mmCIF file of C-alpha atoms in Angstrom:
data_model
loop_
_atom_site.group_PDB
_atom_site.id
_atom_site.type_symbol
_atom_site.label_atom_id
_atom_site.label_comp_id
_atom_site.label_asym_id
_atom_site.label_seq_id
_atom_site.Cartn_x
_atom_site.Cartn_y
_atom_site.Cartn_z
ATOM 1 C CA UNK A 1 0.000 0.000 0.000
ATOM 2 C CA UNK A 2 2.791 2.332 0.926
ATOM 3 C CA UNK A 3 4.613 1.627 -2.347
ATOM 4 C CA UNK A 4 1.447 2.152 -4.340
ATOM 5 C CA UNK A 5 0.815 5.466 -2.597
ATOM 6 C CA UNK A 6 4.350 6.692 -3.283
ATOM 7 C CA UNK A 7 4.092 5.963 -7.047
ATOM 8 C CA UNK A 8 0.876 7.931 -7.292
ATOM 9 C CA UNK A 9 2.573 10.929 -5.676
ATOM 10 C CA UNK A 10 5.708 10.653 -7.860
ATOM 11 C CA UNK A 11 3.894 11.169 -11.135
ATOM 12 C CA UNK A 12 2.941 14.787 -10.477
ATOM 13 C CA UNK A 13 6.418 15.708 -9.150
ATOM 14 C CA UNK A 14 8.076 14.640 -12.434
ATOM 15 C CA UNK A 15 5.674 16.937 -14.396
ATOM 16 C CA UNK A 16 6.332 19.927 -12.158
ATOM 17 C CA UNK A 17 10.126 19.903 -12.456
ATOM 18 C CA UNK A 18 10.301 20.375 -16.277
ATOM 19 C CA UNK A 19 7.806 23.284 -16.189
ATOM 20 C CA UNK A 20 9.882 25.091 -13.578
ATOM 21 C CA UNK A 21 12.973 24.618 -15.706
ATOM 22 C CA UNK A 22 11.249 26.078 -18.771
ATOM 23 C CA UNK A 23 10.071 29.126 -16.803
ATOM 24 C CA UNK A 24 13.549 29.728 -15.415
ATOM 25 C CA UNK A 25 15.116 29.371 -18.867
ATOM 26 C CA UNK A 26 12.649 31.827 -20.427
ATOM 27 C CA UNK A 27 13.278 34.377 -17.677
ATOM 28 C CA UNK A 28 16.998 34.172 -18.429
ATOM 29 C CA UNK A 29 16.634 34.416 -22.228
ATOM 30 C CA UNK A 30 14.022 37.233 -22.348
ATOM 31 C CA UNK A 31 16.430 40.097 -21.479
ATOM 32 C CA UNK A 32 18.958 38.815 -23.993
ATOM 33 C CA UNK A 33 16.295 38.715 -26.732
ATOM 34 C CA UNK A 34 15.127 42.275 -25.875
ATOM 35 C CA UNK A 35 18.694 43.607 -26.074
ATOM 36 C CA UNK A 36 19.122 41.950 -29.463
ATOM 37 C CA UNK A 37 15.929 43.518 -30.845
ATOM 38 C CA UNK A 38 16.864 46.996 -29.601
ATOM 39 C CA UNK A 39 20.314 46.720 -31.123
ATOM 40 C CA UNK A 40 18.851 45.652 -34.488
ATOM 41 C CA UNK A 41 16.418 48.599 -34.483
ATOM 42 C CA UNK A 42 19.208 51.114 -33.857
ATOM 43 C CA UNK A 43 21.253 49.727 -36.721
ATOM 44 C CA UNK A 44 18.359 49.772 -39.179
ATOM 45 C CA UNK A 45 17.015 53.251 -38.314
ATOM 46 C CA UNK A 46 19.769 55.383 -39.990
ATOM 47 C CA UNK A 47 19.473 53.311 -43.123
ATOM 48 C CA UNK A 48 15.728 53.803 -43.357
ATOM 49 C CA UNK A 49 16.090 57.524 -42.649
ATOM 50 C CA UNK A 50 18.795 57.815 -45.311
ATOM 51 C CA UNK A 51 16.751 55.981 -47.911
ATOM 52 C CA UNK A 52 13.676 58.097 -47.186
ATOM 53 C CA UNK A 53 15.658 61.349 -47.289
ATOM 54 C CA UNK A 54 17.065 60.413 -50.695
ATOM 55 C CA UNK A 55 13.623 59.423 -51.955
ATOM 56 C CA UNK A 56 11.982 62.637 -50.698
ATOM 57 C CA UNK A 57 14.744 64.796 -52.187
ATOM 58 C CA UNK A 58 14.398 63.028 -55.520
ATOM 59 C CA UNK A 59 10.580 63.318 -55.566
ATOM 60 C CA UNK A 60 10.578 67.027 -54.748
ATOM 61 C CA UNK A 61 13.427 68.084 -56.977
ATOM 62 C CA UNK A 62 13.689 65.774 -59.928
ATOM 63 C CA UNK A 63 10.328 64.134 -60.402
ATOM 64 C CA UNK A 64 7.921 65.625 -62.883
ATOM 65 C CA UNK A 65 4.360 66.597 -62.008
ATOM 66 C CA UNK A 66 1.570 64.071 -61.867
ATOM 67 C CA UNK A 67 -1.104 64.289 -64.593
ATOM 68 C CA UNK A 68 -3.181 66.598 -62.381
ATOM 69 C CA UNK A 69 -0.287 69.056 -62.094
ATOM 70 C CA UNK A 70 0.670 68.226 -58.506
ATOM 71 C CA UNK A 71 3.904 66.647 -57.339
ATOM 72 C CA UNK A 72 3.958 63.082 -56.052
ATOM 73 C CA UNK A 73 2.831 62.999 -52.433
ATOM 74 C CA UNK A 74 5.149 61.469 -49.843
ATOM 75 C CA UNK A 75 3.147 59.214 -47.528
ATOM 76 C CA UNK A 76 6.079 57.796 -45.554
ATOM 77 C CA UNK A 77 6.631 58.864 -41.927
ATOM 78 C CA UNK A 78 8.032 62.292 -41.139
ATOM 79 C CA UNK A 79 11.758 62.870 -41.307
ATOM 80 C CA UNK A 80 13.733 63.040 -38.070
ATOM 81 C CA UNK A 81 13.224 66.437 -36.426
ATOM 82 C CA UNK A 82 16.670 67.693 -37.437
ATOM 83 C CA UNK A 83 16.185 67.107 -41.161
ATOM 84 C CA UNK A 84 13.596 68.636 -43.489
ATOM 85 C CA UNK A 85 14.010 68.822 -47.256
ATOM 86 C CA UNK A 86 13.208 72.231 -48.717
ATOM 87 C CA UNK A 87 11.282 71.703 -51.981
ATOM 88 C CA UNK A 88 12.615 74.987 -53.440
ATOM 89 C CA UNK A 89 16.236 73.862 -53.210
ATOM 90 C CA UNK A 90 16.875 70.356 -54.499
ATOM 91 C CA UNK A 91 19.629 68.580 -52.634
ATOM 92 C CA UNK A 92 19.805 71.145 -49.830
ATOM 93 C CA UNK A 93 18.741 70.430 -46.278
ATOM 94 C CA UNK A 94 17.285 73.134 -44.053
ATOM 95 C CA UNK A 95 16.457 73.289 -40.351
ATOM 96 C CA UNK A 96 13.072 72.114 -39.136
ATOM 97 C CA UNK A 97 10.330 74.495 -40.250
ATOM 98 C CA UNK A 98 12.237 75.654 -43.336
ATOM 99 C CA UNK A 99 13.535 78.930 -41.952
ATOM 100 C CA UNK A 100 11.840 81.671 -39.984
ATOM 101 C CA UNK A 101 9.589 84.656 -40.591
ATOM 102 C CA UNK A 102 11.391 87.976 -40.762
ATOM 103 C CA UNK A 103 10.361 91.573 -41.315
ATOM 104 C CA UNK A 104 10.990 92.558 -44.958
ATOM 105 C CA UNK A 105 14.415 93.864 -45.899
ATOM 106 C CA UNK A 106 13.081 95.315 -49.172
ATOM 107 C CA UNK A 107 9.764 96.901 -50.175
ATOM 108 C CA UNK A 108 8.160 97.771 -53.496
ATOM 109 C CA UNK A 109 6.471 100.984 -52.369
ATOM 110 C CA UNK A 110 4.931 102.296 -55.598
ATOM 111 C CA UNK A 111 3.420 103.383 -57.753
ATOM 112 C CA UNK A 112 -0.116 102.252 -58.459
ATOM 113 C CA UNK A 113 -0.585 101.202 -62.123
ATOM 114 C CA UNK A 114 3.150 101.555 -62.697
ATOM 115 C CA UNK A 115 3.991 97.860 -63.072
ATOM 116 C CA UNK A 116 4.504 96.756 -59.477
ATOM 117 C CA UNK A 117 2.664 93.448 -59.885
ATOM 118 C CA UNK A 118 4.764 92.514 -62.903
ATOM 119 C CA UNK A 119 7.974 93.361 -61.056
ATOM 120 C CA UNK A 120 6.990 91.302 -58.015
ATOM 121 C CA UNK A 121 6.032 88.268 -60.108
ATOM 122 C CA UNK A 122 9.306 88.494 -62.044
ATOM 123 C CA UNK A 123 11.365 88.814 -58.854
ATOM 124 C CA UNK A 124 9.743 85.784 -57.258
ATOM 125 C CA UNK A 125 11.522 83.617 -59.823
ATOM 126 C CA UNK A 126 14.784 84.350 -57.989
ATOM 127 C CA UNK A 127 15.573 81.599 -55.435
ATOM 128 C CA UNK A 128 16.903 84.141 -52.926
ATOM 129 C CA UNK A 129 13.712 86.219 -52.837
ATOM 130 C CA UNK A 130 10.622 85.272 -50.870
ATOM 131 C CA UNK A 131 7.673 87.630 -51.177
ATOM 132 C CA UNK A 132 4.087 88.000 -50.013
ATOM 133 C CA UNK A 133 1.678 87.710 -52.941
ATOM 134 C CA UNK A 134 -1.102 89.918 -51.564
ATOM 135 C CA UNK A 135 -0.590 93.561 -50.626
ATOM 136 C CA UNK A 136 -0.349 93.809 -46.797
ATOM 137 C CA UNK A 137 -1.074 97.575 -46.649
ATOM 138 C CA UNK A 138 0.625 97.597 -43.251
ATOM 139 C CA UNK A 139 2.244 101.032 -43.320
ATOM 140 C CA UNK A 140 -0.894 102.798 -44.555
ATOM 141 C CA UNK A 141 -4.005 100.922 -43.341
ATOM 142 C CA UNK A 142 -2.986 98.294 -40.779
ATOM 143 C CA UNK A 143 -0.182 99.934 -38.832
ATOM 144 C CA UNK A 144 -2.073 99.726 -35.540
ATOM 145 C CA UNK A 145 -1.915 95.920 -35.754
ATOM 146 C CA UNK A 146 1.776 96.051 -34.819
ATOM 147 C CA UNK A 147 5.007 94.664 -36.229
ATOM 148 C CA UNK A 148 4.408 91.112 -34.959
ATOM 149 C CA UNK A 149 1.159 90.976 -36.925
ATOM 150 C CA UNK A 150 3.090 92.235 -39.964
ATOM 151 C CA UNK A 151 5.918 89.719 -39.479
ATOM 152 C CA UNK A 152 3.433 86.876 -39.286
ATOM 153 C CA UNK A 153 2.216 87.714 -42.816
ATOM 154 C CA UNK A 154 5.696 87.118 -44.238
ATOM 155 C CA UNK A 155 6.863 83.834 -45.786
ATOM 156 C CA UNK A 156 9.576 81.841 -44.015
ATOM 157 C CA UNK A 157 13.086 82.484 -45.296
ATOM 158 C CA UNK A 158 16.415 80.699 -45.042
ATOM 159 C CA UNK A 159 19.754 82.318 -44.308
ATOM 160 C CA UNK A 160 20.726 84.605 -47.202
ATOM 161 C CA UNK A 161 17.193 84.979 -48.595
ATOM 162 C CA UNK A 162 15.449 88.368 -48.807
ATOM 163 C CA UNK A 163 11.905 88.908 -47.552
ATOM 164 C CA UNK A 164 9.855 91.327 -49.682
ATOM 165 C CA UNK A 165 6.384 92.729 -50.059
ATOM 166 C CA UNK A 166 4.752 95.285 -52.329
ATOM 167 C CA UNK A 167 2.068 97.854 -51.582
ATOM 168 C CA UNK A 168 2.023 100.652 -54.198
ATOM 169 C CA UNK A 169 0.065 103.099 -52.048
ATOM 170 C CA UNK A 170 2.990 103.461 -49.619
ATOM 171 C CA UNK A 171 4.707 105.948 -51.961
ATOM 172 C CA UNK A 172 1.879 108.482 -51.607
ATOM 173 C CA UNK A 173 1.143 107.833 -47.916
ATOM 174 C CA UNK A 174 2.629 110.669 -45.882
ATOM 175 C CA UNK A 175 3.196 108.584 -42.730
ATOM 176 C CA UNK A 176 4.785 105.615 -44.525
ATOM 177 C CA UNK A 177 8.437 106.814 -44.681
ATOM 178 C CA UNK A 178 8.642 107.480 -40.929
ATOM 179 C CA UNK A 179 6.952 104.178 -40.117
ATOM 180 C CA UNK A 180 9.226 102.136 -42.377
ATOM 181 C CA UNK A 181 12.286 103.943 -41.020
ATOM 182 C CA UNK A 182 11.158 103.091 -37.480
ATOM 183 C CA UNK A 183 11.045 99.411 -38.498
ATOM 184 C CA UNK A 184 14.504 99.551 -40.099
ATOM 185 C CA UNK A 185 16.538 102.407 -41.524
ATOM 186 C CA UNK A 186 18.312 99.866 -43.739
ATOM 187 C CA UNK A 187 15.169 98.870 -45.646
ATOM 188 C CA UNK A 188 15.717 98.991 -49.408
ATOM 189 C CA UNK A 189 12.940 100.716 -51.325
ATOM 190 C CA UNK A 190 11.875 100.109 -54.933
ATOM 191 C CA UNK A 191 9.572 102.450 -56.855
ATOM 192 C CA UNK A 192 8.179 101.518 -60.270
ATOM 193 C CA UNK A 193 7.320 104.733 -62.099
ATOM 194 C CA UNK A 194 5.534 105.313 -65.383
ATOM 195 C CA UNK A 195 4.615 108.250 -67.609
ATOM 196 C CA UNK A 196 2.215 110.054 -65.227
ATOM 197 C CA UNK A 197 -0.300 110.825 -67.997
ATOM 198 C CA UNK A 198 -0.496 107.189 -69.115
ATOM 199 C CA UNK A 199 -0.552 106.120 -65.480
ATOM 200 C CA UNK A 200 -3.525 108.416 -64.737
ATOM 201 C CA UNK A 201 -5.485 107.032 -67.694
ATOM 202 C CA UNK A 202 -4.696 103.464 -66.591
ATOM 203 C CA UNK A 203 -5.822 104.312 -63.062
ATOM 204 C CA UNK A 204 -9.098 105.697 -64.413
ATOM 205 C CA UNK A 205 -9.560 102.608 -66.613
ATOM 206 C CA UNK A 206 -9.272 100.340 -63.583
ATOM 207 C CA UNK A 207 -11.850 102.354 -61.651
ATOM 208 C CA UNK A 208 -14.154 102.439 -64.687
ATOM 209 C CA UNK A 209 -14.100 98.635 -64.877
ATOM 210 C CA UNK A 210 -15.449 98.488 -61.326
ATOM 211 C CA UNK A 211 -17.762 101.535 -61.484
ATOM 212 C CA UNK A 212 -19.066 101.986 -65.036
ATOM 213 C CA UNK A 213 -21.198 104.988 -64.024
ATOM 214 C CA UNK A 214 -18.342 107.280 -62.920
ATOM 215 C CA UNK A 215 -17.911 110.645 -64.695
ATOM 216 C CA UNK A 216 -15.693 110.931 -67.768
ATOM 217 C CA UNK A 217 -11.925 111.212 -67.467
ATOM 218 C CA UNK A 218 -12.053 114.729 -68.897
ATOM 219 C CA UNK A 219 -14.536 115.996 -66.324
ATOM 220 C CA UNK A 220 -12.538 114.526 -63.429
ATOM 221 C CA UNK A 221 -9.251 115.981 -64.683
ATOM 222 C CA UNK A 222 -10.218 119.658 -64.407
ATOM 223 C CA UNK A 223 -11.562 121.777 -61.616
ATOM 224 C CA UNK A 224 -12.654 124.102 -64.398
ATOM 225 C CA UNK A 225 -12.179 122.989 -67.977
ATOM 226 C CA UNK A 226 -12.649 126.502 -69.317
ATOM 227 C CA UNK A 227 -9.668 127.808 -67.369
ATOM 228 C CA UNK A 228 -7.763 124.525 -67.749
ATOM 229 C CA UNK A 229 -7.084 124.278 -64.008
ATOM 230 C CA UNK A 230 -6.074 120.703 -63.183
ATOM 231 C CA UNK A 231 -7.738 119.071 -60.182
ATOM 232 C CA UNK A 232 -4.738 117.819 -58.178
ATOM 233 C CA UNK A 233 -7.031 116.509 -55.438
ATOM 234 C CA UNK A 234 -8.088 113.656 -57.748
ATOM 235 C CA UNK A 235 -5.875 110.728 -56.759
ATOM 236 C CA UNK A 236 -5.327 109.660 -60.385
ATOM 237 C CA UNK A 237 -3.626 113.027 -60.996
ATOM 238 C CA UNK A 238 -2.013 113.460 -57.595
ATOM 239 C CA UNK A 239 -0.118 110.137 -57.611
ATOM 240 C CA UNK A 240 1.836 111.183 -60.737
ATOM 241 C CA UNK A 241 3.464 114.211 -59.056
ATOM 242 C CA UNK A 242 6.437 111.977 -58.217
ATOM 243 C CA UNK A 243 8.846 114.734 -57.157
ATOM 244 C CA UNK A 244 6.493 115.913 -54.429
ATOM 245 C CA UNK A 245 6.158 112.431 -52.910
ATOM 246 C CA UNK A 246 9.884 111.730 -53.205
ATOM 247 C CA UNK A 247 10.660 114.835 -51.128
ATOM 248 C CA UNK A 248 8.817 113.192 -48.239
ATOM 249 C CA UNK A 249 10.833 109.957 -48.520
ATOM 250 C CA UNK A 250 14.181 111.735 -48.674
ATOM 251 C CA UNK A 251 13.591 113.094 -45.186
ATOM 252 C CA UNK A 252 14.000 109.541 -43.872
ATOM 253 C CA UNK A 253 16.012 107.592 -46.472
ATOM 254 C CA UNK A 254 19.101 108.476 -48.535
ATOM 255 C CA UNK A 255 18.720 108.371 -52.310
ATOM 256 C CA UNK A 256 21.081 105.385 -52.652
ATOM 257 C CA UNK A 257 18.576 103.303 -50.679
ATOM 258 C CA UNK A 258 15.820 103.922 -53.238
ATOM 259 C CA UNK A 259 15.757 102.327 -56.696
ATOM 260 C CA UNK A 260 13.507 103.699 -59.436
ATOM 261 C CA UNK A 261 12.371 101.176 -62.040
ATOM 262 C CA UNK A 262 10.979 102.309 -65.389
ATOM 263 C CA UNK A 263 7.536 100.848 -66.003
ATOM 264 C CA UNK A 264 8.070 101.352 -69.748
ATOM 265 C CA UNK A 265 11.399 99.497 -69.771
ATOM 266 C CA UNK A 266 9.856 96.750 -67.663
ATOM 267 C CA UNK A 267 7.802 96.036 -70.799
ATOM 268 C CA UNK A 268 10.422 96.623 -73.509
ATOM 269 C CA UNK A 269 13.453 95.241 -71.644
ATOM 270 C CA UNK A 270 12.343 93.273 -68.571
ATOM 271 C CA UNK A 271 15.675 91.479 -68.164
ATOM 272 C CA UNK A 272 17.554 94.797 -68.175
ATOM 273 C CA UNK A 273 15.387 96.320 -65.457
ATOM 274 C CA UNK A 274 15.457 93.099 -63.436
ATOM 275 C CA UNK A 275 19.236 93.131 -63.680
ATOM 276 C CA UNK A 276 19.309 96.570 -62.035
ATOM 277 C CA UNK A 277 16.957 95.375 -59.299
ATOM 278 C CA UNK A 278 19.035 92.275 -58.571
ATOM 279 C CA UNK A 279 22.187 94.419 -58.345
ATOM 280 C CA UNK A 280 20.426 96.845 -56.009
ATOM 281 C CA UNK A 281 19.389 93.974 -53.716
ATOM 282 C CA UNK A 282 22.897 92.530 -53.747
ATOM 283 C CA UNK A 283 21.809 89.345 -55.502
ATOM 284 C CA UNK A 284 23.366 87.325 -58.295
ATOM 285 C CA UNK A 285 21.816 88.063 -61.707
ATOM 286 C CA UNK A 286 19.820 84.870 -62.106
ATOM 287 C CA UNK A 287 16.754 86.370 -63.834
ATOM 288 C CA UNK A 288 17.779 87.023 -67.453
ATOM 289 C CA UNK A 289 16.354 87.144 -70.998
ATOM 290 C CA UNK A 290 15.846 83.377 -70.966
ATOM 291 C CA UNK A 291 13.038 83.772 -68.421
ATOM 292 C CA UNK A 292 10.785 85.940 -70.623
ATOM 293 C CA UNK A 293 8.749 85.848 -73.794
ATOM 294 C CA UNK A 294 6.619 88.644 -75.238
ATOM 295 C CA UNK A 295 2.884 87.979 -75.363
ATOM 296 C CA UNK A 296 1.541 89.782 -78.431
ATOM 297 C CA UNK A 297 -2.083 89.489 -77.331
ATOM 298 C CA UNK A 298 -1.551 91.098 -73.944
ATOM 299 C CA UNK A 299 1.157 93.456 -75.132
ATOM 300 C CA UNK A 300 3.669 92.790 -72.373
ATOM 301 C CA UNK A 301 6.286 90.188 -71.394
ATOM 302 C CA UNK A 302 5.374 86.995 -69.578
ATOM 303 C CA UNK A 303 7.382 84.407 -67.696
ATOM 304 C CA UNK A 304 8.311 81.184 -69.452
ATOM 305 C CA UNK A 305 8.175 79.480 -66.056
ATOM 306 C CA UNK A 306 6.592 80.980 -62.956
ATOM 307 C CA UNK A 307 7.758 80.349 -59.408
ATOM 308 C CA UNK A 308 7.104 76.731 -58.444
ATOM 309 C CA UNK A 309 5.713 75.841 -61.886
ATOM 310 C CA UNK A 310 6.949 74.451 -65.173
ATOM 311 C CA UNK A 311 4.287 76.325 -67.166
ATOM 312 C CA UNK A 312 4.346 79.811 -68.752
ATOM 313 C CA UNK A 313 2.715 82.530 -66.678
ATOM 314 C CA UNK A 314 1.199 85.876 -67.649
ATOM 315 C CA UNK A 315 -0.436 88.434 -65.434
ATOM 316 C CA UNK A 316 -4.207 88.108 -65.122
ATOM 317 C CA UNK A 317 -6.963 89.676 -67.191
ATOM 318 C CA UNK A 318 -7.047 92.740 -64.912
ATOM 319 C CA UNK A 319 -3.663 93.732 -66.365
ATOM 320 C CA UNK A 320 -3.287 95.233 -69.817
ATOM 321 C CA UNK A 321 -6.826 96.596 -70.104
ATOM 322 C CA UNK A 322 -7.633 98.631 -73.203
ATOM 323 C CA UNK A 323 -7.684 102.339 -72.346
ATOM 324 C CA UNK A 324 -10.637 104.500 -73.360
ATOM 325 C CA UNK A 325 -10.078 107.207 -75.978
ATOM 326 C CA UNK A 326 -9.216 110.471 -74.266
ATOM 327 C CA UNK A 327 -9.562 113.898 -75.886
ATOM 328 C CA UNK A 328 -6.050 114.745 -77.266
ATOM 329 C CA UNK A 329 -6.372 118.299 -75.964
ATOM 330 C CA UNK A 330 -6.848 116.967 -72.421
ATOM 331 C CA UNK A 331 -3.835 114.686 -72.807
ATOM 332 C CA UNK A 332 -1.706 117.629 -73.951
ATOM 333 C CA UNK A 333 -2.817 119.807 -71.048
ATOM 334 C CA UNK A 334 -1.877 117.035 -68.654
ATOM 335 C CA UNK A 335 1.557 116.728 -70.300
ATOM 336 C CA UNK A 336 2.088 120.456 -69.856
ATOM 337 C CA UNK A 337 1.011 120.199 -66.237
ATOM 338 C CA UNK A 338 3.354 117.308 -65.382
ATOM 339 C CA UNK A 339 6.408 118.592 -67.311
ATOM 340 C CA UNK A 340 7.984 120.733 -64.549
ATOM 341 C CA UNK A 341 7.387 118.004 -61.963
ATOM 342 C CA UNK A 342 8.939 115.418 -64.292
ATOM 343 C CA UNK A 343 12.021 117.576 -64.841
ATOM 344 C CA UNK A 344 12.509 117.957 -61.105
ATOM 345 C CA UNK A 345 12.060 114.198 -60.673
ATOM 346 C CA UNK A 346 14.735 113.512 -63.322
ATOM 347 C CA UNK A 347 17.143 115.797 -61.460
ATOM 348 C CA UNK A 348 16.398 114.222 -58.081
ATOM 349 C CA UNK A 349 16.857 110.644 -59.287
ATOM 350 C CA UNK A 350 19.633 111.276 -61.798
ATOM 351 C CA UNK A 351 17.716 109.298 -64.405
ATOM 352 C CA UNK A 352 15.916 110.545 -67.520
ATOM 353 C CA UNK A 353 12.722 108.566 -68.140
ATOM 354 C CA UNK A 354 11.768 110.209 -71.453
ATOM 355 C CA UNK A 355 8.161 111.006 -70.676
ATOM 356 C CA UNK A 356 8.351 114.434 -72.307
ATOM 357 C CA UNK A 357 9.846 113.423 -75.679
#
């Protein structure tokens, strides 16, 4: 009986011993297996990051657009926080966030209907220029919002890039020079000027397109047509008295900090005028004749390739409107009115624009 009882108790004890051994062995091997997996992950991570960085750089710089005109989307995980590929500069790596927002170092301050939109669009082709597309109107309408509000409107820039914006009404805003000088006395200023008579007619044409019921150009030009007294309170006339406005700017900025661009030459020789602008900004002359073609329908030059696109780009339908026919006698009286102001402007700037030929 005793022997039989002992055999019945032995059977369970033999089953328990192997299970304990397995548990002990697993507890010993588990840390070793975890260390091996962690080591393998660290070795593989740089390789995956390298392969993805190369793929992302290739997709954003060398790959052509998809049929819908958009670049191939990258659905892989985000790059490590210290590496971000800048799509504007193939092969270059920039800090996280692709630069920072800065207050503009250069401003296109005028003049309305002179060619400021064309100049801005041409300049944006340059890789070292980043510009706001819309007009911020900070120094004339939104100054109370503060410089931080203004800075936040700017695009991010990398080291060596120039931040720009254009608001043509600055040139005729009396408070603008002092406000810009308070932001930075080193700000470079660009003014696109155009024959003031043609500019006034273009200004009127734009207003007419929005308000077809406005009075005629002739009636708005004169305080009294019989005496021929010009109404200088009309903004279309007043803007073209360039010498008067420039006097205000020269109280805050030296002449060598202001560049005057010919609106006429911006049409006939865009590369030449852009060359002067690039020199003024201290940039390499990258924008040249090869970037332009002349659009016969619109009557002005267009870009063969716009910023961030492989397609030709012309200014919109609001540019190049057909001017209404103006009484030649009124045109001549306006030329006589502007002549002394033009001559003074030529002397102040040291450049002859040929508006009185």
